[in-house]
């Protein structure tokens, strides 16, 4: 028998073995390095969470999106922003506006908020399984995401927070025009 039962041996009184010490130290080191990477990656990483966030009322944000949509051009494929700011609202169960046309290699500021419940903003390029971005869309907050598309193509905005019975149908589109860099 590899381990003697407690009545014959009190394992708590025995010192920790050298192998156990090595493994425990490794675990602590890995944990510490992952912890340190959080602030470090915030400075050196290229895909950070937004640092610009405003408190907004869900209704006033939605009005802002609609007013902005009026100023934007309607082209084939969707709404083309007049400047570099793009206003997007999440609501059950759609993205407003539903389809946006952007230029490749142009830095945009994507403003995001929700009209009702918590949604998730993720971007998937057509035909690619991996998602390009993933952010929370919490009502009451306006997030400003600096975003630039290197490659033209069709990208889908997929809600990745369960928001109700129509969650799986909550799909938007970004059409990126221009030449590959
Ligand atoms: Cu919106 Cu799920």
PDB file of C-alpha atoms and ligand atoms in Angstrom:
ATOM      1  CA  UNK A   1       0.000   0.000   0.000  1.00  0.00           C
ATOM      2  CA  UNK A   2       1.587   3.334  -1.052  1.00  0.00           C
ATOM      3  CA  UNK A   3       0.073   5.513   1.685  1.00  0.00           C
ATOM      4  CA  UNK A   4      -0.476   4.333   5.222  1.00  0.00           C
ATOM      5  CA  UNK A   5      -3.937   5.127   6.655  1.00  0.00           C
ATOM      6  CA  UNK A   6      -4.156   7.915   9.305  1.00  0.00           C
ATOM      7  CA  UNK A   7      -4.270   5.704  12.423  1.00  0.00           C
ATOM      8  CA  UNK A   8      -0.811   4.434  11.569  1.00  0.00           C
ATOM      9  CA  UNK A   9       0.689   7.706  10.357  1.00  0.00           C
ATOM     10  CA  UNK A  10      -0.153  11.378  10.916  1.00  0.00           C
ATOM     11  CA  UNK A  11       0.567  13.043   7.538  1.00  0.00           C
ATOM     12  CA  UNK A  12      -0.079  16.549   8.933  1.00  0.00           C
ATOM     13  CA  UNK A  13       2.954  16.345  11.186  1.00  0.00           C
ATOM     14  CA  UNK A  14       5.319  15.347   8.391  1.00  0.00           C
ATOM     15  CA  UNK A  15       7.340  18.099   6.599  1.00  0.00           C
ATOM     16  CA  UNK A  16       6.433  18.902   2.955  1.00  0.00           C
ATOM     17  CA  UNK A  17       8.522  16.875   0.499  1.00  0.00           C
ATOM     18  CA  UNK A  18      10.962  18.579  -1.870  1.00  0.00           C
ATOM     19  CA  UNK A  19       8.938  17.649  -5.005  1.00  0.00           C
ATOM     20  CA  UNK A  20       5.803  19.065  -3.486  1.00  0.00           C
ATOM     21  CA  UNK A  21       7.656  22.286  -2.635  1.00  0.00           C
ATOM     22  CA  UNK A  22       8.943  22.598  -6.208  1.00  0.00           C
ATOM     23  CA  UNK A  23       5.471  22.089  -7.727  1.00  0.00           C
ATOM     24  CA  UNK A  24       3.829  24.484  -5.292  1.00  0.00           C
ATOM     25  CA  UNK A  25       6.447  27.146  -6.065  1.00  0.00           C
ATOM     26  CA  UNK A  26       5.871  26.662  -9.803  1.00  0.00           C
ATOM     27  CA  UNK A  27       2.113  27.090  -9.340  1.00  0.00           C
ATOM     28  CA  UNK A  28       2.621  30.299  -7.337  1.00  0.00           C
ATOM     29  CA  UNK A  29       5.094  31.631  -9.941  1.00  0.00           C
ATOM     30  CA  UNK A  30       2.748  30.950 -12.869  1.00  0.00           C
ATOM     31  CA  UNK A  31      -0.125  32.581 -10.961  1.00  0.00           C
ATOM     32  CA  UNK A  32       1.991  35.635 -10.142  1.00  0.00           C
ATOM     33  CA  UNK A  33       3.238  36.065 -13.712  1.00  0.00           C
ATOM     34  CA  UNK A  34      -0.350  35.866 -15.063  1.00  0.00           C
ATOM     35  CA  UNK A  35      -1.392  38.446 -12.478  1.00  0.00           C
ATOM     36  CA  UNK A  36       1.473  40.784 -13.431  1.00  0.00           C
ATOM     37  CA  UNK A  37       0.621  40.394 -17.136  1.00  0.00           C
ATOM     38  CA  UNK A  38      -2.804  42.023 -16.592  1.00  0.00           C
ATOM     39  CA  UNK A  39      -1.477  45.576 -16.021  1.00  0.00           C
ATOM     40  CA  UNK A  40       1.543  45.013 -18.316  1.00  0.00           C
ATOM     41  CA  UNK A  41      -0.664  43.902 -21.245  1.00  0.00           C
ATOM     42  CA  UNK A  42      -2.866  46.901 -20.701  1.00  0.00           C
ATOM     43  CA  UNK A  43       0.119  49.091 -21.618  1.00  0.00           C
ATOM     44  CA  UNK A  44       1.846  47.026 -24.319  1.00  0.00           C
ATOM     45  CA  UNK A  45      -1.066  44.979 -25.759  1.00  0.00           C
ATOM     46  CA  UNK A  46      -2.767  46.079 -28.949  1.00  0.00           C
ATOM     47  CA  UNK A  47      -6.274  44.836 -28.064  1.00  0.00           C
ATOM     48  CA  UNK A  48      -7.276  46.541 -24.889  1.00  0.00           C
ATOM     49  CA  UNK A  49     -10.559  47.139 -23.204  1.00  0.00           C
ATOM     50  CA  UNK A  50     -11.813  50.685 -23.743  1.00  0.00           C
ATOM     51  CA  UNK A  51     -10.426  53.260 -21.380  1.00  0.00           C
ATOM     52  CA  UNK A  52     -13.021  55.857 -22.393  1.00  0.00           C
ATOM     53  CA  UNK A  53     -16.410  55.235 -20.839  1.00  0.00           C
ATOM     54  CA  UNK A  54     -19.250  57.625 -20.045  1.00  0.00           C
ATOM     55  CA  UNK A  55     -22.343  57.317 -17.906  1.00  0.00           C
ATOM     56  CA  UNK A  56     -25.429  57.738 -20.101  1.00  0.00           C
ATOM     57  CA  UNK A  57     -29.113  57.103 -19.784  1.00  0.00           C
ATOM     58  CA  UNK A  58     -30.130  54.227 -22.073  1.00  0.00           C
ATOM     59  CA  UNK A  59     -32.881  56.325 -23.700  1.00  0.00           C
ATOM     60  CA  UNK A  60     -30.725  59.390 -24.362  1.00  0.00           C
ATOM     61  CA  UNK A  61     -28.023  57.201 -25.899  1.00  0.00           C
ATOM     62  CA  UNK A  62     -30.583  55.569 -28.163  1.00  0.00           C
ATOM     63  CA  UNK A  63     -31.796  59.016 -29.246  1.00  0.00           C
ATOM     64  CA  UNK A  64     -28.192  59.970 -29.970  1.00  0.00           C
ATOM     65  CA  UNK A  65     -27.761  56.889 -32.170  1.00  0.00           C
ATOM     66  CA  UNK A  66     -30.913  57.694 -34.107  1.00  0.00           C
ATOM     67  CA  UNK A  67     -29.911  61.345 -34.556  1.00  0.00           C
ATOM     68  CA  UNK A  68     -26.461  60.251 -35.750  1.00  0.00           C
ATOM     69  CA  UNK A  69     -28.019  57.757 -38.177  1.00  0.00           C
ATOM     70  CA  UNK A  70     -29.941  60.671 -39.758  1.00  0.00           C
ATOM     71  CA  UNK A  71     -26.664  62.457 -40.483  1.00  0.00           C
ATOM     72  CA  UNK A  72     -25.044  59.355 -42.006  1.00  0.00           C
ATOM     73  CA  UNK A  73     -25.209  58.402 -45.662  1.00  0.00           C
ATOM     74  CA  UNK A  74     -27.261  55.418 -46.748  1.00  0.00           C
ATOM     75  CA  UNK A  75     -25.203  53.418 -49.207  1.00  0.00           C
ATOM     76  CA  UNK A  76     -25.498  49.944 -50.609  1.00  0.00           C
ATOM     77  CA  UNK A  77     -24.599  47.651 -47.732  1.00  0.00           C
ATOM     78  CA  UNK A  78     -25.698  49.933 -44.895  1.00  0.00           C
ATOM     79  CA  UNK A  79     -25.004  53.176 -43.071  1.00  0.00           C
ATOM     80  CA  UNK A  80     -21.807  55.040 -43.860  1.00  0.00           C
ATOM     81  CA  UNK A  81     -20.614  57.294 -41.006  1.00  0.00           C
ATOM     82  CA  UNK A  82     -20.036  60.977 -41.846  1.00  0.00           C
ATOM     83  CA  UNK A  83     -16.859  61.075 -39.749  1.00  0.00           C
ATOM     84  CA  UNK A  84     -14.766  58.722 -37.705  1.00  0.00           C
ATOM     85  CA  UNK A  85     -17.310  58.267 -34.940  1.00  0.00           C
ATOM     86  CA  UNK A  86     -19.714  55.352 -35.224  1.00  0.00           C
ATOM     87  CA  UNK A  87     -22.704  55.041 -32.889  1.00  0.00           C
ATOM     88  CA  UNK A  88     -24.096  51.602 -32.252  1.00  0.00           C
ATOM     89  CA  UNK A  89     -26.907  50.612 -29.895  1.00  0.00           C
ATOM     90  CA  UNK A  90     -27.677  47.128 -28.691  1.00  0.00           C
ATOM     91  CA  UNK A  91     -31.265  46.228 -27.898  1.00  0.00           C
ATOM     92  CA  UNK A  92     -33.302  43.081 -27.692  1.00  0.00           C
ATOM     93  CA  UNK A  93     -32.740  41.666 -30.311  1.00  0.00           C
ATOM     94  CA  UNK A  94     -30.893  43.824 -32.811  1.00  0.00           C
ATOM     95  CA  UNK A  95     -27.992  46.175 -33.403  1.00  0.00           C
ATOM     96  CA  UNK A  96     -28.941  49.711 -34.426  1.00  0.00           C
ATOM     97  CA  UNK A  97     -27.920  50.492 -37.088  1.00  0.00           C
ATOM     98  CA  UNK A  98     -27.996  46.952 -38.356  1.00  0.00           C
ATOM     99  CA  UNK A  99     -25.351  47.309 -41.040  1.00  0.00           C
ATOM    100  CA  UNK A 100     -22.437  49.739 -41.206  1.00  0.00           C
ATOM    101  CA  UNK A 101     -20.067  50.460 -44.065  1.00  0.00           C
ATOM    102  CA  UNK A 102     -16.519  51.417 -43.038  1.00  0.00           C
ATOM    103  CA  UNK A 103     -13.226  52.034 -44.806  1.00  0.00           C
ATOM    104  CA  UNK A 104     -10.226  49.766 -44.308  1.00  0.00           C
ATOM    105  CA  UNK A 105      -7.133  51.248 -42.591  1.00  0.00           C
ATOM    106  CA  UNK A 106      -9.097  54.170 -41.126  1.00  0.00           C
ATOM    107  CA  UNK A 107      -9.093  54.560 -37.341  1.00  0.00           C
ATOM    108  CA  UNK A 108     -12.696  54.774 -36.068  1.00  0.00           C
ATOM    109  CA  UNK A 109     -14.191  55.351 -32.665  1.00  0.00           C
ATOM    110  CA  UNK A 110     -16.994  52.854 -32.115  1.00  0.00           C
ATOM    111  CA  UNK A 111     -19.459  54.099 -29.483  1.00  0.00           C
ATOM    112  CA  UNK A 112     -21.403  51.318 -27.865  1.00  0.00           C
ATOM    113  CA  UNK A 113     -24.229  51.094 -25.370  1.00  0.00           C
ATOM    114  CA  UNK A 114     -27.358  49.124 -24.634  1.00  0.00           C
ATOM    115  CA  UNK A 115     -30.979  50.301 -24.598  1.00  0.00           C
ATOM    116  CA  UNK A 116     -32.189  47.556 -22.279  1.00  0.00           C
ATOM    117  CA  UNK A 117     -30.170  44.650 -20.854  1.00  0.00           C
ATOM    118  CA  UNK A 118     -26.600  43.416 -20.893  1.00  0.00           C
ATOM    119  CA  UNK A 119     -25.443  42.428 -24.387  1.00  0.00           C
ATOM    120  CA  UNK A 120     -22.103  41.347 -25.780  1.00  0.00           C
ATOM    121  CA  UNK A 121     -20.310  42.877 -28.759  1.00  0.00           C
ATOM    122  CA  UNK A 122     -18.124  40.437 -30.636  1.00  0.00           C
ATOM    123  CA  UNK A 123     -16.806  40.694 -34.173  1.00  0.00           C
ATOM    124  CA  UNK A 124     -16.357  37.739 -36.492  1.00  0.00           C
ATOM    125  CA  UNK A 125     -14.980  37.931 -39.995  1.00  0.00           C
ATOM    126  CA  UNK A 126     -17.105  36.109 -42.563  1.00  0.00           C
ATOM    127  CA  UNK A 127     -15.750  32.591 -42.997  1.00  0.00           C
ATOM    128  CA  UNK A 128     -13.416  32.723 -40.000  1.00  0.00           C
ATOM    129  CA  UNK A 129     -14.379  30.951 -36.795  1.00  0.00           C
ATOM    130  CA  UNK A 130     -12.171  33.015 -34.446  1.00  0.00           C
ATOM    131  CA  UNK A 131     -13.641  36.209 -33.072  1.00  0.00           C
ATOM    132  CA  UNK A 132     -11.770  39.474 -33.487  1.00  0.00           C
ATOM    133  CA  UNK A 133     -13.049  41.331 -30.442  1.00  0.00           C
ATOM    134  CA  UNK A 134     -15.282  40.739 -27.462  1.00  0.00           C
ATOM    135  CA  UNK A 135     -16.740  43.461 -25.236  1.00  0.00           C
ATOM    136  CA  UNK A 136     -19.541  43.812 -22.726  1.00  0.00           C
ATOM    137  CA  UNK A 137     -22.352  46.231 -23.582  1.00  0.00           C
ATOM    138  CA  UNK A 138     -23.864  47.267 -20.279  1.00  0.00           C
ATOM    139  CA  UNK A 139     -26.853  49.650 -20.221  1.00  0.00           C
ATOM    140  CA  UNK A 140     -26.065  53.025 -18.634  1.00  0.00           C
ATOM    141  CA  UNK A 141     -22.522  53.170 -20.018  1.00  0.00           C
ATOM    142  CA  UNK A 142     -21.216  54.442 -23.335  1.00  0.00           C
ATOM    143  CA  UNK A 143     -18.002  52.716 -24.356  1.00  0.00           C
ATOM    144  CA  UNK A 144     -15.709  54.221 -26.953  1.00  0.00           C
ATOM    145  CA  UNK A 145     -13.633  51.587 -28.732  1.00  0.00           C
ATOM    146  CA  UNK A 146     -10.803  52.727 -30.991  1.00  0.00           C
ATOM    147  CA  UNK A 147     -11.028  50.311 -33.904  1.00  0.00           C
ATOM    148  CA  UNK A 148      -9.344  49.986 -37.265  1.00  0.00           C
ATOM    149  CA  UNK A 149      -9.888  47.248 -39.843  1.00  0.00           C
ATOM    150  CA  UNK A 150      -6.762  46.184 -41.720  1.00  0.00           C
ATOM    151  CA  UNK A 151      -8.574  44.008 -44.251  1.00  0.00           C
ATOM    152  CA  UNK A 152     -11.714  44.708 -46.280  1.00  0.00           C
ATOM    153  CA  UNK A 153     -14.504  42.173 -46.112  1.00  0.00           C
ATOM    154  CA  UNK A 154     -17.714  41.334 -44.301  1.00  0.00           C
ATOM    155  CA  UNK A 155     -17.663  41.183 -40.520  1.00  0.00           C
ATOM    156  CA  UNK A 156     -20.544  40.107 -38.307  1.00  0.00           C
ATOM    157  CA  UNK A 157     -21.431  41.619 -34.963  1.00  0.00           C
ATOM    158  CA  UNK A 158     -22.594  38.741 -32.813  1.00  0.00           C
ATOM    159  CA  UNK A 159     -24.193  39.172 -29.397  1.00  0.00           C
ATOM    160  CA  UNK A 160     -22.361  36.868 -27.028  1.00  0.00           C
ATOM    161  CA  UNK A 161     -24.252  37.566 -23.801  1.00  0.00           C
ATOM    162  CA  UNK A 162     -27.518  35.709 -23.396  1.00  0.00           C
ATOM    163  CA  UNK A 163     -30.107  38.511 -23.489  1.00  0.00           C
ATOM    164  CA  UNK A 164     -33.401  36.698 -23.973  1.00  0.00           C
ATOM    165  CA  UNK A 165     -35.416  34.491 -26.278  1.00  0.00           C
ATOM    166  CA  UNK A 166     -34.139  36.122 -29.497  1.00  0.00           C
ATOM    167  CA  UNK A 167     -30.478  36.275 -28.451  1.00  0.00           C
ATOM    168  CA  UNK A 168     -29.251  33.924 -31.188  1.00  0.00           C
ATOM    169  CA  UNK A 169     -30.828  36.147 -33.869  1.00  0.00           C
ATOM    170  CA  UNK A 170     -29.059  39.296 -32.693  1.00  0.00           C
ATOM    171  CA  UNK A 171     -26.719  39.768 -35.600  1.00  0.00           C
ATOM    172  CA  UNK A 172     -25.309  42.941 -37.143  1.00  0.00           C
ATOM    173  CA  UNK A 173     -22.927  43.548 -39.987  1.00  0.00           C
ATOM    174  CA  UNK A 174     -19.882  45.697 -40.759  1.00  0.00           C
ATOM    175  CA  UNK A 175     -18.877  45.907 -44.407  1.00  0.00           C
ATOM    176  CA  UNK A 176     -15.287  47.073 -44.737  1.00  0.00           C
ATOM    177  CA  UNK A 177     -14.410  48.593 -48.088  1.00  0.00           C
ATOM    178  CA  UNK A 178     -11.058  49.467 -49.579  1.00  0.00           C
ATOM    179  CA  UNK A 179      -7.816  47.781 -50.451  1.00  0.00           C
ATOM    180  CA  UNK A 180      -5.845  45.348 -48.344  1.00  0.00           C
ATOM    181  CA  UNK A 181      -2.971  47.082 -46.666  1.00  0.00           C
TER     182      UNK A 181
HETATM  183 CU1  LIG B   1     -28.114  40.550 -27.124  1.00  0.00          CU
HETATM  184 CU2  LIG B   1     -27.688  38.317 -26.679  1.00  0.00          CU
END
